[in-house]
Coordinates of C-alpha atoms in Angstrom, one line a residue:
M256 CA 379.1 186.5 88.7
T257 CA 379.9 189.3 87.5
S258 CA 376.6 192.2 87.5
D259 CA 377.3 192.6 83.5
Q260 CA 376.8 188.6 83.6
S261 CA 374.1 188.9 86.4
R262 CA 372.3 191.4 84.3
K263 CA 371.9 189.4 80.6
S264 CA 370.8 186.6 83.2
G265 CA 368.7 188.0 84.7
Q266 CA 367.1 189.8 80.5
H267 CA 366.6 185.9 79.4
I268 CA 365.0 184.6 82.5
S269 CA 362.9 187.5 82.5
L270 CA 362.0 187.1 78.4
A271 CA 360.3 183.1 80.2
L272 CA 358.5 185.7 82.6
L273 CA 356.9 187.5 79.9
T274 CA 356.3 185.3 77.1
T275 CA 354.2 182.7 79.9
P276 CA 351.1 184.3 80.2
V277 CA 351.4 185.1 76.2
V278 CA 351.0 181.2 75.7
L279 CA 348.4 181.6 78.4
A280 CA 346.3 183.6 76.2
V281 CA 347.5 182.0 73.6
A282 CA 346.8 178.7 74.4
S283 CA 342.6 179.9 75.6
G284 CA 342.1 182.1 72.7
F285 CA 342.8 179.3 70.4
W286 CA 340.2 177.3 72.4
L287 CA 337.8 180.1 72.0
Q288 CA 337.9 180.3 68.8
R289 CA 337.4 176.7 68.1
I290 CA 334.8 176.4 70.3
S291 CA 333.5 179.6 68.7
A292 CA 333.6 178.8 64.9
I293 CA 332.5 174.9 66.2
V294 CA 329.4 175.4 68.7
P295 CA 328.5 179.2 67.7
K296 CA 325.4 178.8 69.9
P297 CA 324.3 178.2 73.3
Y298 CA 326.0 174.4 75.3
L299 CA 324.4 173.2 77.9
D300 CA 323.7 175.6 80.7
E301 CA 325.2 178.0 78.7
V302 CA 322.0 178.3 77.1
F303 CA 320.4 179.8 81.2
H304 CA 323.2 181.5 81.3
V305 CA 323.7 183.7 77.9
R306 CA 320.2 183.7 78.6
Q307 CA 320.4 185.8 81.8
A308 CA 323.8 187.8 80.5
Q309 CA 321.7 189.1 78.0
A310 CA 318.8 190.6 79.7
Y311 CA 321.2 192.1 82.3
C312 CA 323.3 193.5 79.2
A313 CA 319.5 195.0 77.8
G314 CA 319.3 196.1 82.0
R315 CA 316.0 193.9 82.0
Y316 CA 317.9 193.6 86.3
L317 CA 314.7 192.3 86.8
Q318 CA 314.7 189.1 84.6
W319 CA 315.3 185.6 86.2
D320 CA 315.2 182.4 85.3
P321 CA 314.1 180.4 87.5
K322 CA 316.4 177.1 87.0
I323 CA 319.6 179.3 86.9
T324 CA 321.0 177.9 90.8
T325 CA 323.9 180.8 91.3
P326 CA 323.6 184.5 92.2
P327 CA 323.6 187.0 89.0
G328 CA 327.4 187.8 90.1
L329 CA 328.9 186.2 86.0
Y330 CA 326.0 188.3 84.3
M331 CA 326.7 191.5 86.0
L332 CA 330.4 191.9 84.8
S333 CA 329.2 190.5 81.6
A334 CA 327.2 193.8 81.1
A335 CA 329.8 195.9 81.7
F336 CA 331.9 193.9 79.8
S337 CA 330.4 194.0 77.5
T338 CA 329.7 197.9 77.1
L339 CA 334.0 197.7 75.6
F340 CA 332.5 195.8 72.3
N341 CA 329.7 197.6 72.2
R342 CA 327.7 193.5 71.8
C343 CA 326.7 191.5 74.1
D344 CA 327.0 187.9 71.5
I345 CA 328.4 184.0 72.9
K346 CA 331.6 184.8 71.2
T347 CA 332.5 187.4 73.5
L348 CA 330.7 186.3 76.5
R349 CA 332.2 183.0 76.2
A350 CA 335.7 185.8 75.8
L351 CA 335.4 186.9 79.6
N352 CA 336.4 183.5 80.5
V353 CA 339.3 183.9 78.3
V354 CA 340.0 187.5 80.8
G355 CA 339.4 185.4 84.0
I356 CA 341.9 182.9 82.9
L357 CA 344.4 185.0 82.5
G358 CA 343.7 186.9 85.9
I359 CA 344.1 183.7 87.6
F360 CA 347.7 183.3 86.2
F361 CA 348.4 186.3 87.7
Q362 CA 346.5 186.1 91.0
A363 CA 348.5 182.8 91.6
F364 CA 351.6 184.5 90.5
G365 CA 350.9 187.4 93.0
L366 CA 350.1 184.7 96.3
H367 CA 353.6 183.2 95.6
L368 CA 355.0 186.8 95.9
R369 CA 353.1 187.9 98.7
R370 CA 354.0 184.4 100.8
K371 CA 357.1 185.4 99.9
R372 CA 357.2 188.8 101.8
Q373 CA 355.3 187.3 104.5
D374 CA 357.8 184.1 105.1
E375 CA 353.8 182.7 104.9
P376 CA 355.1 179.0 105.8
I377 CA 353.2 176.6 103.7
G378 CA 354.8 175.3 101.6
E379 CA 358.1 176.9 100.3
R380 CA 361.6 176.4 99.0
M381 CA 363.4 178.7 98.8
L382 CA 366.5 179.8 96.8
V383 CA 369.4 182.2 99.7
K384 CA 370.1 185.3 99.4
G385 CA 373.8 183.9 98.4
D386 CA 373.2 183.5 94.4
D387 CA 372.7 186.5 92.5
N388 CA 370.6 184.8 90.3
A389 CA 368.2 183.7 93.1
S390 CA 365.4 186.6 93.1
Y391 CA 365.1 185.5 88.8
L392 CA 365.3 181.5 89.6
Q393 CA 361.8 181.9 91.9
R394 CA 360.2 184.0 89.6
I395 CA 360.7 180.8 87.3
Y396 CA 359.2 178.3 90.0
D397 CA 356.9 180.7 90.6
T398 CA 355.6 181.5 87.5
H399 CA 355.5 177.7 86.2
T400 CA 353.4 177.0 88.9
S401 CA 351.0 179.4 88.3
L402 CA 351.3 178.2 84.2
N403 CA 349.8 175.0 85.8
L404 CA 346.8 176.1 88.0
A405 CA 345.9 178.4 85.2
L406 CA 346.3 175.0 83.1
F407 CA 344.0 172.9 85.7
P408 CA 342.2 170.8 83.1
P409 CA 338.3 171.1 85.0
L410 CA 339.7 175.1 84.8
F411 CA 341.1 175.6 82.3
F412 CA 338.1 172.8 79.5
F413 CA 335.0 176.5 80.5
S414 CA 337.7 179.2 79.8
A415 CA 336.5 179.2 76.5
L416 CA 332.2 178.3 77.6
Y417 CA 330.6 180.4 79.2
Y418 CA 330.1 178.8 83.1
T419 CA 330.7 180.5 86.7
D420 CA 333.5 178.8 87.6
V421 CA 335.9 180.4 85.9
L422 CA 334.8 183.9 87.7
S423 CA 334.4 182.4 90.7
T424 CA 337.5 180.8 90.9
L425 CA 339.6 184.2 90.5
Y426 CA 337.0 185.6 93.1
V427 CA 337.7 183.2 95.8
M428 CA 341.8 183.5 95.5
M429 CA 341.6 187.5 95.6
S430 CA 340.4 186.3 98.9
F431 CA 342.9 184.9 99.7
D432 CA 345.7 186.8 99.2
L433 CA 343.3 189.3 100.5
Y434 CA 343.9 187.1 104.0
L435 CA 347.6 186.7 102.9
R436 CA 347.8 190.9 103.6
T437 CA 346.6 191.1 106.8
S438 CA 347.9 187.1 108.0
A439 CA 351.1 188.3 109.2
T440 CA 349.5 191.3 111.5
R441 CA 348.3 191.2 115.4
S442 CA 344.9 192.6 114.6
I443 CA 343.1 194.2 111.4
S444 CA 341.6 196.9 111.0
L445 CA 339.3 198.3 109.7
R446 CA 339.7 199.0 106.1
S447 CA 341.2 196.0 105.5
S448 CA 338.1 194.3 107.3
M449 CA 335.7 196.1 105.0
E450 CA 337.7 194.7 102.1
I451 CA 337.7 191.2 104.0
V452 CA 333.6 191.6 103.7
I453 CA 333.5 192.7 100.3
S454 CA 335.6 190.3 98.4
G455 CA 333.8 187.7 99.9
L456 CA 330.2 189.2 99.1
L457 CA 332.0 189.4 95.6
A458 CA 333.0 185.6 95.8
L459 CA 329.2 185.1 96.6
S460 CA 328.4 186.7 93.8
C461 CA 328.8 184.0 92.0
R462 CA 328.8 180.7 94.6
Q463 CA 327.2 180.3 97.5
T464 CA 330.2 177.5 98.1
N465 CA 332.2 179.6 97.6
I466 CA 331.4 180.9 101.9
F467 CA 333.7 178.3 103.2
W468 CA 336.1 179.3 100.5
V469 CA 336.9 182.7 101.6
A470 CA 335.0 183.1 105.5
V471 CA 335.8 179.4 107.2
F472 CA 338.2 178.6 105.2
P473 CA 340.7 181.4 106.0
A474 CA 338.7 181.9 109.3
G475 CA 340.2 178.6 109.8
L476 CA 343.9 179.9 109.2
T477 CA 344.1 183.0 110.4
A478 CA 343.0 181.2 113.8
V479 CA 345.7 179.4 114.2
R480 CA 348.0 181.9 113.6
A481 CA 346.6 183.8 116.3
L482 CA 346.4 180.6 118.7
K483 CA 350.0 180.2 118.3
T484 CA 350.9 184.0 118.5
T485 CA 349.5 184.2 122.1
R486 CA 351.5 180.7 123.1
Q487 CA 354.7 181.7 121.6
Q488 CA 354.3 184.6 124.4
I489 CA 354.2 182.3 127.0
N490 CA 355.5 178.9 126.8
S491 CA 357.9 178.8 124.0
S492 CA 359.5 176.0 126.1
S493 CA 359.4 172.1 125.5
E494 CA 359.6 170.2 122.4
D495 CA 356.8 169.6 120.5
S496 CA 357.8 166.2 119.4
A497 CA 358.7 165.2 123.0
L498 CA 354.8 165.6 124.0
I499 CA 352.4 162.3 124.9
F500 CA 348.9 163.7 124.3
S501 CA 348.1 163.4 128.2
E502 CA 351.1 166.6 128.1
C503 CA 349.7 168.2 125.3
V504 CA 346.2 168.4 127.0
T505 CA 348.0 169.7 130.2
A506 CA 349.8 172.4 127.9
A507 CA 347.0 173.9 125.7
W508 CA 345.1 174.3 129.1
T509 CA 347.7 175.4 131.0
S510 CA 349.7 178.0 128.8
G511 CA 347.9 178.2 125.5
Y512 CA 350.3 175.4 123.9
V513 CA 349.1 174.6 120.0
Y514 CA 351.0 171.5 119.0
D515 CA 351.9 171.9 115.8
G516 CA 354.1 169.7 113.8
P517 CA 355.2 169.4 110.4
V518 CA 353.2 167.2 107.6
S519 CA 355.7 165.2 107.0
G520 CA 356.4 161.8 108.8
A521 CA 352.9 163.0 110.6
Q522 CA 350.8 160.1 112.2
L523 CA 347.0 160.5 113.5
M524 CA 348.1 160.8 116.6
D525 CA 350.2 164.1 115.9
Y526 CA 346.6 165.3 113.8
V527 CA 345.0 164.5 117.2
K528 CA 347.3 166.3 119.5
A529 CA 347.0 169.4 117.3
A530 CA 343.2 168.7 116.9
V531 CA 342.5 168.8 120.6
T532 CA 345.5 172.0 122.0
L533 CA 343.7 174.1 119.2
V534 CA 340.0 173.7 120.5
I535 CA 341.4 173.7 124.3
A536 CA 344.0 177.2 124.1
A537 CA 340.3 178.3 121.5
V538 CA 338.0 178.0 124.6
R539 CA 341.1 179.1 126.8
S540 CA 341.3 182.8 124.9
P541 CA 337.9 183.1 123.1
H542 CA 338.4 187.5 123.4
V543 CA 341.9 186.1 120.7
L544 CA 339.9 184.4 118.3
V545 CA 337.2 187.1 118.1
S546 CA 340.0 189.6 117.8
A547 CA 341.4 187.6 114.9
V548 CA 338.3 186.1 112.9
W549 CA 335.5 188.9 112.9
P550 CA 335.6 190.3 109.9
Y551 CA 335.1 186.5 108.3
V552 CA 332.3 186.3 111.3
V553 CA 330.4 189.0 109.5
L554 CA 330.6 187.7 106.3
V555 CA 328.9 184.4 107.9
G556 CA 326.8 186.3 108.8
L557 CA 325.4 188.6 105.6
F558 CA 325.1 184.9 103.5
G559 CA 323.0 183.9 107.0
V560 CA 321.2 186.6 106.7
F561 CA 320.7 185.3 102.4
V562 CA 319.7 181.4 103.4
V563 CA 316.7 183.0 105.2
W564 CA 315.9 185.6 103.0
N565 CA 316.0 183.3 100.6
G566 CA 314.6 180.6 101.6
G567 CA 318.0 178.3 100.7
V568 CA 320.8 178.1 99.6
V569 CA 320.2 178.3 95.9
L570 CA 318.0 180.9 94.3
G571 CA 316.4 178.0 91.7
D572 CA 316.0 174.4 90.7
K573 CA 315.7 174.3 94.1
S574 CA 313.5 170.3 94.1
N575 CA 316.9 168.9 92.0
H576 CA 319.1 170.6 94.6
I577 CA 317.8 169.8 97.5
A578 CA 320.9 169.4 100.9
T579 CA 321.9 166.4 102.0
I580 CA 324.1 164.5 103.7
H581 CA 326.6 162.7 101.2
L582 CA 330.0 162.1 103.3
P583 CA 331.9 159.6 100.3
Q584 CA 332.5 163.2 98.6
L585 CA 335.3 163.2 101.1
L586 CA 336.2 160.0 99.6
Y587 CA 336.1 160.9 95.8
I588 CA 338.1 164.0 96.1
W589 CA 341.4 161.6 96.2
P590 CA 340.9 159.6 93.3
Y591 CA 340.5 163.5 92.1
V592 CA 343.5 164.8 92.8
F593 CA 345.8 162.0 92.3
F594 CA 344.4 161.8 89.3
F595 CA 345.2 165.2 88.0
S596 CA 348.4 165.8 90.6
A597 CA 350.0 162.3 89.4
P598 CA 353.1 164.1 88.3
L599 CA 353.2 165.3 92.0
V600 CA 352.2 162.7 93.9
Y601 CA 353.8 159.6 92.2
P602 CA 356.9 159.3 94.3
Y603 CA 354.7 158.6 97.4
L604 CA 353.1 156.2 95.9
I605 CA 356.6 154.8 95.4
R606 CA 357.4 155.3 98.9
L607 CA 354.8 153.0 100.3
L608 CA 356.1 150.0 97.7
R609 CA 359.1 149.7 97.8
P610 CA 359.1 147.6 100.4
V611 CA 357.7 145.1 97.6
M612 CA 359.4 145.1 95.2
P613 CA 362.0 143.9 94.0
L614 CA 366.2 144.6 94.8
M615 CA 366.9 145.8 91.8
M616 CA 363.9 148.2 91.4
R617 CA 364.3 149.1 94.3
R618 CA 368.4 150.3 93.6
A619 CA 366.6 152.2 90.4
L620 CA 364.4 153.9 92.5
Q621 CA 366.7 155.7 94.4
R622 CA 367.3 158.5 91.4
V623 CA 363.6 159.6 92.3
P624 CA 363.6 162.6 93.6
G625 CA 361.6 161.8 96.9
A626 CA 361.0 158.1 96.7
G627 CA 364.5 157.6 98.0
A628 CA 364.9 157.8 101.8
A629 CA 361.0 156.3 102.8
S630 CA 362.3 155.7 106.5
S631 CA 362.9 158.6 108.3
L632 CA 359.8 160.8 106.7
T633 CA 357.0 158.4 107.4
P634 CA 355.6 156.3 110.0
H635 CA 357.1 152.2 110.1
W636 CA 355.7 150.4 107.7
S637 CA 353.5 147.9 109.6
M638 CA 351.6 150.7 111.6
L639 CA 351.6 152.9 108.2
F640 CA 349.5 150.1 106.2
L641 CA 347.5 149.6 109.6
G642 CA 346.3 153.3 109.6
L643 CA 345.6 152.7 105.8
G644 CA 343.3 149.1 106.7
S645 CA 341.3 151.4 109.2
F646 CA 341.1 154.0 107.0
S647 CA 339.6 151.7 104.7
L648 CA 337.3 149.7 106.1
L649 CA 335.3 153.1 107.6
A650 CA 335.3 154.0 103.6
S651 CA 333.9 150.7 103.5
V652 CA 331.0 152.0 106.5
I653 CA 330.6 155.1 104.5
V654 CA 330.0 153.1 101.0
H655 CA 327.6 151.0 102.7
F656 CA 325.0 153.3 104.8
N657 CA 326.1 156.3 102.4
T658 CA 325.7 156.4 98.8
I659 CA 324.3 158.7 96.8
I660 CA 323.4 158.3 93.4
H661 CA 321.6 161.3 92.2
P662 CA 319.3 160.8 89.0
F663 CA 321.4 163.6 87.7
T664 CA 324.6 161.2 87.2
L665 CA 323.2 158.3 84.8
A666 CA 321.2 159.7 83.2
D667 CA 323.3 162.2 81.6
N668 CA 326.0 160.3 79.1
R669 CA 327.3 163.6 78.3
H670 CA 329.5 164.0 81.4
Y671 CA 332.6 162.0 82.9
V672 CA 331.8 161.2 86.0
F673 CA 328.1 159.2 84.4
Y674 CA 331.0 157.0 82.5
V675 CA 332.5 157.1 86.5
F676 CA 329.2 155.9 88.0
R677 CA 328.6 153.0 85.8
I678 CA 331.2 151.5 87.3
L679 CA 331.2 152.3 90.2
R680 CA 327.3 151.7 91.2
R681 CA 328.1 147.8 91.1
P682 CA 329.0 147.3 94.8
Y683 CA 332.1 145.2 94.8
V684 CA 333.7 148.1 93.1
R685 CA 332.6 150.3 96.1
Y686 CA 333.9 148.2 98.2
L687 CA 337.0 147.3 96.5
A688 CA 337.8 150.8 95.7
T689 CA 338.1 151.8 99.2
P690 CA 341.7 150.6 99.1
V691 CA 341.9 152.5 96.7
Y692 CA 340.7 156.0 98.3
S693 CA 342.6 155.1 101.2
I694 CA 346.3 155.8 98.9
C695 CA 345.1 157.9 97.2
A696 CA 344.8 160.1 100.6
W697 CA 348.0 159.1 101.8
A698 CA 349.9 160.2 99.0
C699 CA 348.4 163.5 98.5
I700 CA 349.0 164.2 102.3
E701 CA 351.8 163.7 102.7
A702 CA 352.7 166.0 98.8
L703 CA 351.4 169.1 101.6
G704 CA 354.8 167.8 103.3
G705 CA 357.2 167.8 100.6
N706 CA 360.0 165.7 100.4
G707 CA 362.6 165.5 102.9
S708 CA 365.0 163.4 102.0
P709 CA 368.6 164.6 101.0
A710 CA 369.6 165.6 97.9
V711 CA 370.3 163.0 95.6
D712 CA 372.6 163.4 91.8
P713 CA 372.2 161.6 88.8
S714 CA 374.1 158.1 89.7
G715 CA 372.2 157.4 92.7
E716 CA 374.6 158.9 95.6
R717 CA 373.7 161.8 98.1
K718 CA 375.4 164.4 97.3
T719 CA 378.0 166.7 99.0
K720 CA 378.0 169.2 101.4
T721 CA 379.8 171.7 99.1
A722 CA 376.8 170.5 96.4
P723 CA 373.2 171.8 95.9
R724 CA 371.4 171.2 98.8
M725 CA 368.1 171.3 99.6
K726 CA 365.6 173.1 101.9
Y727 CA 362.3 171.3 102.4
E728 CA 359.3 173.9 104.1
G729 CA 356.0 172.3 103.5
C730 CA 352.1 172.0 105.6
E731 CA 351.8 171.6 109.0
T732 CA 349.0 169.1 110.2
S733 CA 346.8 172.5 111.2
F734 CA 346.1 172.9 107.5
V735 CA 345.1 169.7 106.2
I736 CA 342.9 170.2 109.8
V737 CA 341.5 173.4 108.4
W738 CA 341.2 172.5 104.5
L739 CA 339.2 169.0 105.1
I740 CA 337.1 170.4 107.1
T741 CA 336.2 173.6 104.4
C742 CA 336.5 170.5 101.9
T743 CA 333.9 169.1 104.4
L744 CA 331.3 171.7 104.4
T745 CA 331.4 172.1 100.9
L746 CA 331.4 169.2 99.7
C747 CA 329.6 166.7 101.8
S748 CA 326.2 168.8 101.6
A749 CA 326.1 168.5 97.7
P750 CA 324.1 164.5 96.6
L751 CA 325.5 165.5 92.8
V752 CA 328.8 164.9 92.4
E753 CA 330.7 166.5 89.6
P754 CA 334.6 167.7 88.7
R755 CA 333.5 171.5 88.6
Y756 CA 333.1 170.7 92.6
F757 CA 336.3 169.6 93.3
I758 CA 338.0 173.0 92.0
L759 CA 338.6 174.5 94.6
P760 CA 339.5 172.0 97.4
W761 CA 342.5 171.2 94.3
I762 CA 343.0 174.9 93.7
M763 CA 343.9 174.9 97.7
W764 CA 345.6 172.0 97.5
R765 CA 348.0 173.0 95.4
L766 CA 349.3 176.2 96.3
H767 CA 350.5 174.6 99.0
V768 CA 351.7 171.3 97.5
P769 CA 356.1 172.5 98.6
P770 CA 358.1 172.8 95.4
Q771 CA 361.3 171.0 95.4
L772 CA 364.1 174.2 94.5
P773 CA 368.1 173.6 94.7
V774 CA 369.6 175.9 97.5
R775 CA 373.4 177.6 97.2
D776 CA 375.4 176.6 100.0
S777 CA 376.3 179.7 102.1
S778 CA 379.5 178.2 102.7
T779 CA 380.8 178.2 99.6
S780 CA 378.8 181.2 97.9
K781 CA 380.8 183.6 99.4
N782 CA 383.9 184.7 97.5
G783 CA 383.9 180.2 97.0
S784 CA 385.8 178.4 94.8
R785 CA 383.2 177.5 92.5
E786 CA 381.6 181.3 92.6
S787 CA 385.0 181.8 91.0
K788 CA 384.9 179.0 88.7
D789 CA 380.6 180.5 87.7
S790 CA 382.1 183.6 87.2
S791 CA 384.3 182.8 84.5
D792 CA 382.4 178.9 83.3
N793 CA 379.7 181.3 80.8
G794 CA 378.2 183.0 83.4
A795 CA 374.4 183.0 83.1
W796 CA 374.2 179.7 81.0
S797 CA 375.6 178.1 83.9
S798 CA 373.3 179.8 86.7
I799 CA 370.8 178.7 84.5
K800 CA 372.3 175.6 84.3
R801 CA 372.8 174.4 88.0
F802 CA 368.5 176.0 88.4
C803 CA 368.0 173.5 85.3
L804 CA 370.0 170.6 87.4
G805 CA 368.3 171.0 90.4
Y806 CA 364.6 172.2 89.4
D807 CA 361.5 170.1 90.1
H808 CA 361.1 168.1 87.3
R809 CA 357.6 166.8 88.3
L810 CA 356.2 170.7 87.3
S811 CA 356.5 170.4 84.2
M812 CA 356.2 166.7 83.6
E813 CA 352.5 168.0 85.6
T814 CA 351.9 170.7 82.6
I815 CA 353.0 168.3 79.9
W816 CA 350.1 165.9 81.5
F817 CA 347.8 169.0 82.0
L818 CA 348.0 169.3 78.1
V819 CA 347.1 166.2 77.9
V820 CA 344.5 165.8 79.3
N821 CA 342.5 168.9 78.1
G822 CA 343.7 167.9 74.3
V823 CA 342.0 165.0 75.0
T824 CA 339.1 166.1 76.5
G825 CA 339.3 169.3 73.9
Y826 CA 338.9 166.6 71.1
M827 CA 336.5 165.1 72.6
F828 CA 333.6 168.2 73.0
L829 CA 334.8 169.1 69.5
Y830 CA 335.1 165.9 67.0
R831 CA 333.2 162.8 69.0
G832 CA 329.7 165.1 69.7
F833 CA 326.5 162.0 68.9
E834 CA 322.8 162.5 69.2
W835 CA 320.4 160.8 71.2
P836 CA 317.3 159.5 69.3
Q837 CA 315.2 161.3 71.0
E838 CA 316.8 164.6 69.4
P839 CA 318.9 162.9 66.5
A840 CA 318.8 167.3 65.1
S841 CA 321.3 168.0 67.6
V842 CA 324.8 167.5 68.4
Q843 CA 325.3 165.9 72.1
R844 CA 328.9 166.8 73.7
F845 CA 331.2 165.1 76.0
M846 CA 332.3 168.1 78.4
W847 CA 333.4 167.8 82.7

């Protein structure tokens, strides 16, 4: 491809990159305009938030509504934001979250760029440098993924309402960006440590449970990286996958070995090996652990001081927000993730069902990327179904002994969770749902491992070595362990089930789902015949066509799915209001 053709291709792609945030701004602005026109007064929890923010705008910083449970970070920023417009009405306050949703888009895009620069092994399929348009085409994927993150329905819905979710999510993503920036260094500087603590405090100023995502989550990932780095200096021999459990334990104790295999094709024993060797390596080298995570320890310490001073985690309404053990939250998260990310995880469901499908259907599904080559990516089917059955049995025990239905859940029919639990509260439905939890959990975890199957052309045949090949780099088992621990700490102390509680677990999961991107074969990228043909065949457009043929179709499906869900929930909120008999003059609206 000539430099002129490359420049024209870059111009077309750059235009697409610039258009995306504009489209998002128009969509969120339209959503704000519709809500402001139809719901001009504070609705539901907005009543408390708006009143508190207006008190801060008026300089009454000591005034506090006892019904508010979260810290005043949103209100302090709102007071500063309102000075730009010299007004502090509800529309201006709601507009702050429109800015926040745009901030989430740009922050997500920045996270992708930082991971590329630092070669962060969290699930990227990279275009090789032999392609003149590689960087531009990679950014298209990054931009599309960032757009989908901003369109995530439980998050986008609140981008035009005055709630804490959007700003809270943005602050946590900013903190995660700091983790990425410091994770590649052997030691954290004092300046970086201070930035980590300050960023974490900002996130905590919006929601207390963010402590797990700004301290525990990055600390866990940092600890894994530090222990693995030490192990690589001591012992770089032997194949990880060939080691049995006893050998892993011995190697961990004698040389600090850490087993950390890929998620793709991992079995339960792989996660056990990873967890046990990480614990042993940490006990063996506590100085490595402390030197790597001490800024996060400081952050946890400061949070502990707040809890002692406050007499608890929540600020107000403590009687209705008492921490309790609620293990079914770890079951509810899987259908939640599966529902919203069905376009990303459906190939794994097809894999699971392939053995019981008719032959003709199995052949047809060979064309679905990620659904064809199941035998090389998953354990033996009998073992897989045994594992799913065991998980379902454990889930049944949890459901039987620890199901908690908060009074608020069945007392408010304005929330969609009300209708879900009207079904789940039936005893037989609770137990019938456990296989669903198991299948959704397996599919969502497998999605973190990537596809791993050879590229398949539209005819269903495997591509030759001259065709665009695929590079798969999914997550490692340690990430799943750290993510699950963080989710457990975040969710299992909350008796109330709300879709908003699962936003951050989904965000972190989604950021680590590996994409599918076309990779130019290096054998044909340098003065090859195909390169010459591409140069003479419309140049830029042939490059874009080649990219689109290998583009991850799931991203487009995800965008469409999110738009559909946002459209339906937005319509229900705005135009399907109803009245309660006890409040005939007030319109009640459906929301997350």
